Amino acid sequence: MPEPGSKKYDIHRAHRRKEAESRGVPDQHANAEANESLQRDPTWQSRGPRTERGRGPLSERETFQDLRPETD
């Protein structure tokens, strides 16, 4: 699934921008309209980080509490 910022996403955004322009939407608003329509579509939304490192510092992750040994 392509994500925002990927080449496929940009290609689809350009196609939707061109369609909006052909419907009469001004150029400065066509890009925003195309981007908003892709962001509303669940297949184009970001899936989140792909690696453990992308999830952030270990101490800030939700599962970090499970990894720490219990202390009295």
PDB file of C-alpha atoms in Angstrom:
ATOM      1  CA  MET A   1       0.000   0.000   0.000  1.00  0.00           C
ATOM      2  CA  PRO A   2       1.500   3.326  -0.999  1.00  0.00           C
ATOM      3  CA  GLU A   3       1.875   5.945   1.721  1.00  0.00           C
ATOM      4  CA  PRO A   4       1.952   9.733   1.651  1.00  0.00           C
ATOM      5  CA  GLY A   5       5.281  10.883   0.240  1.00  0.00           C
ATOM      6  CA  SER A   6       5.839   7.782  -1.890  1.00  0.00           C
ATOM      7  CA  LYS A   7       6.139   7.953  -5.657  1.00  0.00           C
ATOM      8  CA  LYS A   8       2.866   6.063  -6.240  1.00  0.00           C
ATOM      9  CA  TYR A   9       1.034   8.401  -3.873  1.00  0.00           C
ATOM     10  CA  ASP A  10       2.429  11.433  -5.715  1.00  0.00           C
ATOM     11  CA  ILE A  11       1.401   9.977  -9.080  1.00  0.00           C
ATOM     12  CA  HIS A  12      -2.170   9.384  -7.893  1.00  0.00           C
ATOM     13  CA  ARG A  13      -2.269  12.861  -6.348  1.00  0.00           C
ATOM     14  CA  ALA A  14      -1.177  14.348  -9.681  1.00  0.00           C
ATOM     15  CA  HIS A  15      -3.921  12.430 -11.517  1.00  0.00           C
ATOM     16  CA  ARG A  16      -6.566  13.594  -9.051  1.00  0.00           C
ATOM     17  CA  ARG A  17      -5.253  17.161  -9.262  1.00  0.00           C
ATOM     18  CA  LYS A  18      -5.583  17.056 -13.054  1.00  0.00           C
ATOM     19  CA  GLU A  19      -9.141  15.694 -12.753  1.00  0.00           C
ATOM     20  CA  ALA A  20     -10.032  18.515 -10.348  1.00  0.00           C
ATOM     21  CA  GLU A  21      -8.587  21.099 -12.734  1.00  0.00           C
ATOM     22  CA  SER A  22     -10.646  19.663 -15.594  1.00  0.00           C
ATOM     23  CA  ARG A  23     -13.791  20.069 -13.430  1.00  0.00           C
ATOM     24  CA  GLY A  24     -13.002  23.761 -13.072  1.00  0.00           C
ATOM     25  CA  VAL A  25     -11.264  23.881  -9.673  1.00  0.00           C
ATOM     26  CA  PRO A  26      -8.618  26.652  -9.638  1.00  0.00           C
ATOM     27  CA  ASP A  27      -5.000  25.467  -9.770  1.00  0.00           C
ATOM     28  CA  GLN A  28      -4.130  26.650  -6.260  1.00  0.00           C
ATOM     29  CA  HIS A  29      -7.039  24.644  -4.771  1.00  0.00           C
ATOM     30  CA  ALA A  30      -6.782  21.555  -6.990  1.00  0.00           C
ATOM     31  CA  ASN A  31      -3.630  20.253  -5.275  1.00  0.00           C
ATOM     32  CA  ALA A  32      -5.174  20.626  -1.813  1.00  0.00           C
ATOM     33  CA  GLU A  33      -8.380  18.930  -2.952  1.00  0.00           C
ATOM     34  CA  ALA A  34      -6.465  16.011  -4.460  1.00  0.00           C
ATOM     35  CA  ASN A  35      -4.367  15.581  -1.330  1.00  0.00           C
ATOM     36  CA  GLU A  36      -7.422  15.708   0.960  1.00  0.00           C
ATOM     37  CA  SER A  37      -9.282  13.115  -1.109  1.00  0.00           C
ATOM     38  CA  LEU A  38      -6.326  10.722  -0.926  1.00  0.00           C
ATOM     39  CA  GLN A  39      -5.922  11.256   2.823  1.00  0.00           C
ATOM     40  CA  ARG A  40      -9.599  10.415   3.401  1.00  0.00           C
ATOM     41  CA  ASP A  41      -9.187   7.140   1.498  1.00  0.00           C
ATOM     42  CA  PRO A  42      -8.116   4.448   4.026  1.00  0.00           C
ATOM     43  CA  THR A  43      -5.989   2.596   1.450  1.00  0.00           C
ATOM     44  CA  TRP A  44      -3.669   5.625   1.160  1.00  0.00           C
ATOM     45  CA  GLN A  45      -3.205   6.306   4.875  1.00  0.00           C
ATOM     46  CA  SER A  46       0.092   5.687   6.611  1.00  0.00           C
ATOM     47  CA  ARG A  47       0.484   2.307   8.307  1.00  0.00           C
ATOM     48  CA  GLY A  48       2.887   3.644  10.932  1.00  0.00           C
ATOM     49  CA  PRO A  49       6.510   2.796  11.654  1.00  0.00           C
ATOM     50  CA  ARG A  50       7.941  -0.266   9.925  1.00  0.00           C
ATOM     51  CA  THR A  51      10.763  -1.013  12.362  1.00  0.00           C
ATOM     52  CA  GLU A  52      11.229  -1.086  16.116  1.00  0.00           C
ATOM     53  CA  ARG A  53      13.490   1.938  15.859  1.00  0.00           C
ATOM     54  CA  GLY A  54      10.752   3.846  14.082  1.00  0.00           C
ATOM     55  CA  ARG A  55       8.463   3.416  17.093  1.00  0.00           C
ATOM     56  CA  GLY A  56      10.620   5.814  19.122  1.00  0.00           C
ATOM     57  CA  PRO A  57      12.752   5.532  22.238  1.00  0.00           C
ATOM     58  CA  LEU A  58      12.327   2.283  24.155  1.00  0.00           C
ATOM     59  CA  SER A  59      11.411   4.134  27.347  1.00  0.00           C
ATOM     60  CA  GLU A  60       8.481   5.850  25.602  1.00  0.00           C
ATOM     61  CA  ARG A  61       6.930   2.744  24.022  1.00  0.00           C
ATOM     62  CA  GLU A  62       3.834   1.177  25.518  1.00  0.00           C
ATOM     63  CA  THR A  63       5.410  -2.273  25.716  1.00  0.00           C
ATOM     64  CA  PHE A  64       8.455  -0.980  27.606  1.00  0.00           C
ATOM     65  CA  GLN A  65       6.602  -1.350  30.905  1.00  0.00           C
ATOM     66  CA  ASP A  66       6.162  -5.058  30.159  1.00  0.00           C
ATOM     67  CA  LEU A  67       9.895  -5.513  29.549  1.00  0.00           C
ATOM     68  CA  ARG A  68      11.054  -3.920  32.800  1.00  0.00           C
ATOM     69  CA  PRO A  69      11.562  -6.209  35.817  1.00  0.00           C
ATOM     70  CA  GLU A  70       9.307  -5.520  38.753  1.00  0.00           C
ATOM     71  CA  THR A  71      10.862  -3.807  41.765  1.00  0.00           C
ATOM     72  CA  ASP A  72       9.610  -3.688  45.327  1.00  0.00           C
TER      73      ASP A  72
END
